[in-house]
Coordinates of C-alpha atoms and ligand atoms in Angstrom, one line a residue:
X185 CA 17.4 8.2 -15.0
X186 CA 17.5 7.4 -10.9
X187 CA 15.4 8.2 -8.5
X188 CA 15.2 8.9 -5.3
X189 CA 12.1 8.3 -3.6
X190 CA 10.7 9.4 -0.1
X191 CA 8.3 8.2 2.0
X192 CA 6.5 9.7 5.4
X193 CA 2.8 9.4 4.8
X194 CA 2.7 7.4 8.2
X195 CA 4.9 5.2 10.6
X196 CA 7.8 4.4 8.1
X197 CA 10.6 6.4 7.8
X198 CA 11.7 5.2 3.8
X199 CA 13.8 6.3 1.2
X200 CA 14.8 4.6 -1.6
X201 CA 17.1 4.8 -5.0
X202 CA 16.0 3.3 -8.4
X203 CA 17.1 3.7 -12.1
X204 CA 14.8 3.3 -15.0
X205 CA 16.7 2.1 -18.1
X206 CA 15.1 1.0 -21.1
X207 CA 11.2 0.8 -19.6
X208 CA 12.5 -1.4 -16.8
X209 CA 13.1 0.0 -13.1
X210 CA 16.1 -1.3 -11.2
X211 CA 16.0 -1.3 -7.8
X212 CA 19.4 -0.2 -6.7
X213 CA 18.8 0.1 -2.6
X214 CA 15.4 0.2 -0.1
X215 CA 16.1 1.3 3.1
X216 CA 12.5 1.1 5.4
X217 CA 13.0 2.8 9.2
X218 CA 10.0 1.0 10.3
X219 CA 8.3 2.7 13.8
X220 CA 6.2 -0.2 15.1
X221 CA 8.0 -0.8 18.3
X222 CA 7.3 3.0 19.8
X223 CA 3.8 2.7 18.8
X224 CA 3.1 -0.7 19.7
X225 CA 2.6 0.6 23.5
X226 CA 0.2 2.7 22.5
X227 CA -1.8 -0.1 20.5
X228 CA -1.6 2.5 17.1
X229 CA 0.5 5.0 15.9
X230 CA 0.1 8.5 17.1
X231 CA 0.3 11.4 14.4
X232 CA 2.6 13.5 16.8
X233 CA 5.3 10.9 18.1
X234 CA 5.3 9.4 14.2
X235 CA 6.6 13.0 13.1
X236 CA 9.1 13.2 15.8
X237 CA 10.4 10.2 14.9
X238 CA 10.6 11.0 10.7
X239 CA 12.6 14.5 11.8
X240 CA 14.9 12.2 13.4
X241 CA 15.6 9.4 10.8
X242 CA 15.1 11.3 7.5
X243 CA 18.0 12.4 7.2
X244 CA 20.5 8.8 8.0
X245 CA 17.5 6.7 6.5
X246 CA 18.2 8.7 2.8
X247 CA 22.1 8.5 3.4
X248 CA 21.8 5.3 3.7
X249 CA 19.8 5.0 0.8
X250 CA 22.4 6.5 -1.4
X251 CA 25.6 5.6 0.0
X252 CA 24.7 2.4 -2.2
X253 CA 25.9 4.4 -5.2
X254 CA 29.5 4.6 -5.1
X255 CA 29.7 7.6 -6.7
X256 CA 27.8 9.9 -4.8
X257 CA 30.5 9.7 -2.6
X258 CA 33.4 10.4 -4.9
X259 CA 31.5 13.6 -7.3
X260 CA 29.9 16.8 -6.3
X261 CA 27.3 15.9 -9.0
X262 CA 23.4 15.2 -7.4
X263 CA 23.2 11.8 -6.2
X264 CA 20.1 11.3 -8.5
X265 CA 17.9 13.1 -11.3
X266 CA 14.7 13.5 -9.7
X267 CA 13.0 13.2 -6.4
X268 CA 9.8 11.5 -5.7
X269 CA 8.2 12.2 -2.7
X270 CA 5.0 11.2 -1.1
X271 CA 2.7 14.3 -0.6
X272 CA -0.5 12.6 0.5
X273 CA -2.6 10.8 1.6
X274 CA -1.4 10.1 5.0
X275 CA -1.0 11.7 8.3
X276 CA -0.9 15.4 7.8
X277 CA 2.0 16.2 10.7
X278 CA 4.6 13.1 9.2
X279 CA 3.8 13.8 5.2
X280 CA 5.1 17.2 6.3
X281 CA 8.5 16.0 7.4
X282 CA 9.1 14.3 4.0
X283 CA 8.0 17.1 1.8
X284 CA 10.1 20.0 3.5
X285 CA 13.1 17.8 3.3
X286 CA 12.6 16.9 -0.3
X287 CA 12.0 20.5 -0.9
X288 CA 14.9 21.5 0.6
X289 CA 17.1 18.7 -1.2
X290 CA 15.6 20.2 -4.3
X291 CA 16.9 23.3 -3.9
X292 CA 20.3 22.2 -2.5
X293 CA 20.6 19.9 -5.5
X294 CA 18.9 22.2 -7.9
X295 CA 16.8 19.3 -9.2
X296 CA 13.6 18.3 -10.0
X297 CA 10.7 17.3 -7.3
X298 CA 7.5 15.2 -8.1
X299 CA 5.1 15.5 -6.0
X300 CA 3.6 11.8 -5.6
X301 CA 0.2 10.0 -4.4
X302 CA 0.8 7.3 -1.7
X303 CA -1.5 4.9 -3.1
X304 CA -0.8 5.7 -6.6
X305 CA 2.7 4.3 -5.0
X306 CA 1.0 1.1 -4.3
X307 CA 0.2 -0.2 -7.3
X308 CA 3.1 0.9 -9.1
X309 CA 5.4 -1.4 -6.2
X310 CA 4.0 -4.3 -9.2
X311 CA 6.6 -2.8 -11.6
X312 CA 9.5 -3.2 -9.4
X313 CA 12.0 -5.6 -10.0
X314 CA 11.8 -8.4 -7.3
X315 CA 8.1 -8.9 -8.6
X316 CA 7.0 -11.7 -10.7
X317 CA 6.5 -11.1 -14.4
X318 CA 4.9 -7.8 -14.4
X319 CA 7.2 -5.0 -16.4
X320 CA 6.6 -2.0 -18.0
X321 CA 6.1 -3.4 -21.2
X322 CA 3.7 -6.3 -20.6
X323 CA 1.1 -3.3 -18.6
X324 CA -1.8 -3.6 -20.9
X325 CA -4.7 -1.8 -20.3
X326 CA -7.4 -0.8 -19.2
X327 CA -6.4 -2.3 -15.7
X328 CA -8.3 -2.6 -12.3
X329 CA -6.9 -1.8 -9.7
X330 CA -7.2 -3.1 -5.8
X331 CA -5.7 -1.1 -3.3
X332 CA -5.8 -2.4 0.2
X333 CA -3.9 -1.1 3.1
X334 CA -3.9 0.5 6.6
X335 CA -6.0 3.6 5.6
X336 CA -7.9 2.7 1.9
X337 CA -9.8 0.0 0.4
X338 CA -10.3 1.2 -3.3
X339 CA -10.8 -0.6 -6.7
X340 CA -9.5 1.8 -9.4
X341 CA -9.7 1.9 -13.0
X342 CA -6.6 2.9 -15.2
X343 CA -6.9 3.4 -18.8
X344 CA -3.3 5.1 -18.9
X345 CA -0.1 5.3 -16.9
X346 CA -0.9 7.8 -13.8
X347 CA -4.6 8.1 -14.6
X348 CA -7.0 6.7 -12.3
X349 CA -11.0 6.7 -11.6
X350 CA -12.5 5.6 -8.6
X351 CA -15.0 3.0 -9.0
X352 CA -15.4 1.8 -5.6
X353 CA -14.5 2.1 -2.6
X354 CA -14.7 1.5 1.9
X355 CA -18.2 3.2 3.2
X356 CA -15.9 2.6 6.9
X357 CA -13.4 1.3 8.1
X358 CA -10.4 -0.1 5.5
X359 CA -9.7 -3.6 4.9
X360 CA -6.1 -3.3 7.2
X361 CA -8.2 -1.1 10.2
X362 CA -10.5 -4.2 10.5
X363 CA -7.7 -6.6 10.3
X364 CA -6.1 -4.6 13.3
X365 CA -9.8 -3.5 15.0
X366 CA -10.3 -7.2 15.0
X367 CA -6.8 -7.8 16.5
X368 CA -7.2 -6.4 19.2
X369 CA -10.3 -7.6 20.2
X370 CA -8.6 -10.9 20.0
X371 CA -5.8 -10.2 22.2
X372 CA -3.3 -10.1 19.4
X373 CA -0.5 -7.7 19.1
X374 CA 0.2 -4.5 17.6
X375 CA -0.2 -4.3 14.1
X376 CA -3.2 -7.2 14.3
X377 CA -3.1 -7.6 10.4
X378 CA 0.2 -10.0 10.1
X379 CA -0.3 -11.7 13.6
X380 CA -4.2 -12.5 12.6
X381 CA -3.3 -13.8 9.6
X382 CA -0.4 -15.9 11.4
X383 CA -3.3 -17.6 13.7
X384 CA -5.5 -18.4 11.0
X385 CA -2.8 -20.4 9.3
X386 CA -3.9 -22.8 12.2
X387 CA -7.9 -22.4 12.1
X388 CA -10.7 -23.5 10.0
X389 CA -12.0 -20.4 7.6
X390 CA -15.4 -22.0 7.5
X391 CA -16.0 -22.5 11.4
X392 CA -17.8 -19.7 11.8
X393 CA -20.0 -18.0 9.1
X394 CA -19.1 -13.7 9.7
X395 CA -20.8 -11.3 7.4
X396 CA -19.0 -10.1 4.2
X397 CA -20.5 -6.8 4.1
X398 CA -21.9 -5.4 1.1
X399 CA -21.4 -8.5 -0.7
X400 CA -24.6 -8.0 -2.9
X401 CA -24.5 -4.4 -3.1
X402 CA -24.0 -4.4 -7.0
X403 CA -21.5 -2.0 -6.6
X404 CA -17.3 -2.2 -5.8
X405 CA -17.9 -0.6 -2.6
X406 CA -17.0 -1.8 0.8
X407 CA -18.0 -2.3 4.5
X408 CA -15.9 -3.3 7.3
X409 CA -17.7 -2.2 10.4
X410 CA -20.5 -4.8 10.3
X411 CA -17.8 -7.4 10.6
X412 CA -16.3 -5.5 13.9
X413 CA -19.6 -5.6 15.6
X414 CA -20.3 -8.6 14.5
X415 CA -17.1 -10.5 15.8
X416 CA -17.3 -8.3 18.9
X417 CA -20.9 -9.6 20.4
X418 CA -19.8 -13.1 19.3
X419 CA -16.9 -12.8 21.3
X420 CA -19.1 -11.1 24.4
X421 CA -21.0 -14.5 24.0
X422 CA -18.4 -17.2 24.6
X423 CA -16.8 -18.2 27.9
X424 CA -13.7 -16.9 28.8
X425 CA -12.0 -20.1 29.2
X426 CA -12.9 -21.8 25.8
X427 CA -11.9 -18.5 23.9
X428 CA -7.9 -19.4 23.7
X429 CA -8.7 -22.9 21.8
X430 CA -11.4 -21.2 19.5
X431 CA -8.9 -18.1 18.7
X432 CA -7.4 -20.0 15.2
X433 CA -10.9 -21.3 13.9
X434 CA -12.2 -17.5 14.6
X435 CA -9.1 -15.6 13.1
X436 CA -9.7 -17.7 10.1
X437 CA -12.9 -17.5 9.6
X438 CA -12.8 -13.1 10.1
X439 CA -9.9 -13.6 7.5
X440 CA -12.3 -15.5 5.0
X441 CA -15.1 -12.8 5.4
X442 CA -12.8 -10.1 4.6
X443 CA -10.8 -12.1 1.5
X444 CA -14.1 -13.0 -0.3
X445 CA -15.6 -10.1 -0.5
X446 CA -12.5 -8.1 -1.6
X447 CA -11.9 -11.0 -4.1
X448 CA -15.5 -11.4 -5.3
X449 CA -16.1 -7.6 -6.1
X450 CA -11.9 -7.1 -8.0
X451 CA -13.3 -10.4 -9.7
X452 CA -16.2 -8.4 -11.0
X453 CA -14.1 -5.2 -12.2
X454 CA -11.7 -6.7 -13.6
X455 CA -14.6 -8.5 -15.7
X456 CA -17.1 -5.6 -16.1
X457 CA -13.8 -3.0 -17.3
X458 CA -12.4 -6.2 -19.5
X459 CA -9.1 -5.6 -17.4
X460 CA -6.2 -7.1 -19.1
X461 CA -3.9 -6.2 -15.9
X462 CA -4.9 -6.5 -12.5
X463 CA -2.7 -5.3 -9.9
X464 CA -3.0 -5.2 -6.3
X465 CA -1.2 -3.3 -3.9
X466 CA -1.3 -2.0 0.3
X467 CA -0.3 -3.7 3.3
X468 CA -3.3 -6.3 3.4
X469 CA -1.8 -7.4 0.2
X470 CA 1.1 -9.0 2.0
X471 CA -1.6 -11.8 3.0
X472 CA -1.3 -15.2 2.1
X473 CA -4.7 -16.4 1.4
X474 CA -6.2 -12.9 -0.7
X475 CA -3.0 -12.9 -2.4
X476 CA -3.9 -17.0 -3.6
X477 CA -7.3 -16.6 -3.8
X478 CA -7.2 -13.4 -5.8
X479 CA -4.5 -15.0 -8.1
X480 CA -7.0 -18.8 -8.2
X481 CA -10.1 -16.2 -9.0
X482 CA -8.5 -14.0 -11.8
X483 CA -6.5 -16.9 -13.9
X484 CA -9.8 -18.7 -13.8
X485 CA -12.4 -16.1 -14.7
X486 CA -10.9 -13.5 -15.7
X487 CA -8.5 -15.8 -18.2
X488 CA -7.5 -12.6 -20.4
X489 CA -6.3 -10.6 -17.3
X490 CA -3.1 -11.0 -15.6
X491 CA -2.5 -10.4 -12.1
X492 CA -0.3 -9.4 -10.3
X493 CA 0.9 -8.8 -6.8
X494 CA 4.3 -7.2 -5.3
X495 CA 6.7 -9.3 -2.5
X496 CA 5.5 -8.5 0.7
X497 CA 7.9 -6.8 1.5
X498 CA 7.0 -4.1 -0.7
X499 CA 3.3 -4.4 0.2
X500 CA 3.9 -2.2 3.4
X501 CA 5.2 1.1 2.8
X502 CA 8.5 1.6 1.3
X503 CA 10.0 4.3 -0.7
X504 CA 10.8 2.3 -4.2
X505 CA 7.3 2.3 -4.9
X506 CA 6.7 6.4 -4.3
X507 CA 10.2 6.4 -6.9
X508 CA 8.4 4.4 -9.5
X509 CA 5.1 6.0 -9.0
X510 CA 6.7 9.5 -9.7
X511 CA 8.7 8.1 -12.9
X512 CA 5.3 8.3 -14.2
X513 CA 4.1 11.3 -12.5
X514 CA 6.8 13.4 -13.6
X515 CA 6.4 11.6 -17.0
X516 CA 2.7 13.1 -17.6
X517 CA 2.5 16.2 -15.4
X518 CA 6.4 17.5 -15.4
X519 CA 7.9 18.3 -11.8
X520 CA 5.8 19.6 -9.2
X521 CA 7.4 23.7 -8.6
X522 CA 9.2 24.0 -5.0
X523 CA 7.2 26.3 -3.7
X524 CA 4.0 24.6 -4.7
X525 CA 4.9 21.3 -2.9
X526 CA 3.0 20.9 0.0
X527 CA 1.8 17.9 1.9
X528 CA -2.1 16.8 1.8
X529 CA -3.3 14.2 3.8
X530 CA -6.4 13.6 1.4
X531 CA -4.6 14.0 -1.8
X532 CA -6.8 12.3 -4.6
X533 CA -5.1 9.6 -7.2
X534 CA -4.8 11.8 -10.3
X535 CA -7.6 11.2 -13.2
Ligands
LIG857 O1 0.1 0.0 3.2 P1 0.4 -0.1 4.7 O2 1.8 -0.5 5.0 O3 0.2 1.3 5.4 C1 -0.9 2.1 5.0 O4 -0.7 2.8 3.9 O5 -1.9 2.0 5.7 O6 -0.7 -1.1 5.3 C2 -0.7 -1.4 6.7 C3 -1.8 -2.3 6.9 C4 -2.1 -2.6 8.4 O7 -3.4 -2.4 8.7 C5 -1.6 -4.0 8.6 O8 -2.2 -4.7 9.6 C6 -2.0 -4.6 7.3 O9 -1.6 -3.6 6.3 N1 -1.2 -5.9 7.0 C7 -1.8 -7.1 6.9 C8 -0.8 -8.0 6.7 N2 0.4 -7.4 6.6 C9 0.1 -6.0 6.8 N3 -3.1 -7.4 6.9 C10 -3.4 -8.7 6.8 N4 -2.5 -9.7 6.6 C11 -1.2 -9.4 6.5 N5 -0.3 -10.4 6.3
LIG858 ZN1 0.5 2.5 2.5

């Protein structure tokens, strides 16, 4: 079976083609049209210029993605045998663009659509090829779940393919928007999350004790905005002109507040819901240190689980992930009917 999965929930235009042959997903091309030089001047991405920008690129982003299969171009046949697209969560005005084009492709095709959770999408990036160790067949459950990215900070339990409960999540701001909130406050450029976590490569995580909110809740939940406030009157207290050599030992220290926490409460899931699988998924997941830590934390107490993050390059959105989280979509639920595909920018996972 190939896929062809589509991707608009926010600043990326993405498309992507993969096959699924015997439980295993092949990932035949990934093409990612990424908008972060428009809306860097802004300092964030702004709903109405994203859309613009999708109507624009859909349509030579998905060529591109299937001019990688030769004979698209020599048949009349569909280029694949199902769409995936991403109907929510995301921005309401962009999710639009991808839907009505994967709609119309349905019809013009006459094949199936699925319509496909975005973060769903995240965790299912783990079963794509380029990722260490983790394939369809070694997915044991039950499995936890961490989804960290730009818009969500969620722990989630699966007990089966597509199904997921929530069982904790942000009471604020998500673990990406204070990585970027915090940025900014430092000076650093548009998004904040990869050049913060560039600085604190240089600085010293334990230089400056931050709060890690919620971190004796007894819950999975999450709270970023302490940490915002927090970092902002210390910054309000230092003199200008010692700032630039403290920037490193600061950015690190932020980082650490918002790694231990995530790591100490997926630690705690994975150990309360005897995960066997943990697998973690978003934009923050492209960073270095949660992506050790988590790794150090799980292999040591949580021995029985395995866990497992995607490249970083399919952290961020991409399209492969929508195409492998709609295999299994479309697997349990059938295709979604044309005229009931919309987009909706708080779609729930599925339970
Ligand atoms: O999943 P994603 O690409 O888009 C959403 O669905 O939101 O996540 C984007 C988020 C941004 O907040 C970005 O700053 C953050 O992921 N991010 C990082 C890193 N790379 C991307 N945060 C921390 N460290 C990184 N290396
Ligand atoms: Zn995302």
């Amino acid at each position: 079976m190939t896929i062809l999965g589509i991707e608009t929930s926010c600043d990326e235009t993405a498309a992507a083609l993969v096959q699924v042959e015997r439980g295993r997903f092949r990932l035949v091309r990934n093409v990612v049209s990424s908008q972060i030089d428009i809306h860097k001047e802004y300092g964030g991405v702004v709903p109405e210029v994203a859309a613009r920008t999708h109507v624009v690129r859909i349509i030579p982003v998905i060529a591109k993605a299937l001019r990688s299969q030769k004979r698209v171009a020599r048949s009349q046949k569909p280029p694949c045998d199902l769409i995936a697209i991403t109907a929510g969560p995301g921005l309401m005005s962009s999710l639009s663009v991808g839907v009505d084009t994967a709609r119309a492709l349905g019809y013009a095709w006459n094949i199936p659509v699925v319509a496909t959770n975005h973060l769903a999408g995240h965790l299912y990036a783990n079963l794509l090829p380029s990722v260490r160790g983790c394939q369809f067949s070694n997915f044991k459950f039950p499995c936890v779940g961490l989804i960290v990215s730009g818009g969500h900070t969620e722990i989630v339990l699966m007990k089966a393919h597509g199904r997921f409960d929530l069982i904790g999540e942000t009471q604020d701001d998500a673990a990406g928007e204070a990585f970027d909130k915090i940025a900014t406050m430092l000076g650093l450029s548009y998004p904040g999350g990869p050049a913060l976590s560039a600085l604190a490569e240089r600085g010293d995580p334990a230089a400056f004790d931050f709060p890690r909110g919620m971190e004796h809740s007894g819950d999975f939940n999450f709270s970023f905005s302490g940490l915002k406030t927090s970092v902002l009157y210390f910054l309000q207290k230092q003199k200008a002109s010692a700032l630039p050599r403290m920037l490193p030992d600061i950015a690190a220290s932020v980082q650490a507040a918002i790694v231990e926490v995530i790591v100490q409460k997926t630690v705690r899931a994975a150990r309360e819901y005897d995960a066997r699988t943990v697998l973690v998924g978003g934009g923050v997941a492209a960073n270095r240190a949660l992506r050790s830590s988590l790794r150090r934390a799980i292999s040591s107490q949580v021995p029985e689980a395995s866990c497992h993050v995607p490249a970083a390059a399919l952290c961020t959105d991409n399209a492969a992930m929508i195409a492998v989280a709609g295999y299994f979509t479309h697997h349990r639920s059938g295709a979604t009917p044309l005229h009931h595909l919309r987009a909706d920018p708080h779609l729930p996972l599925p339970r």
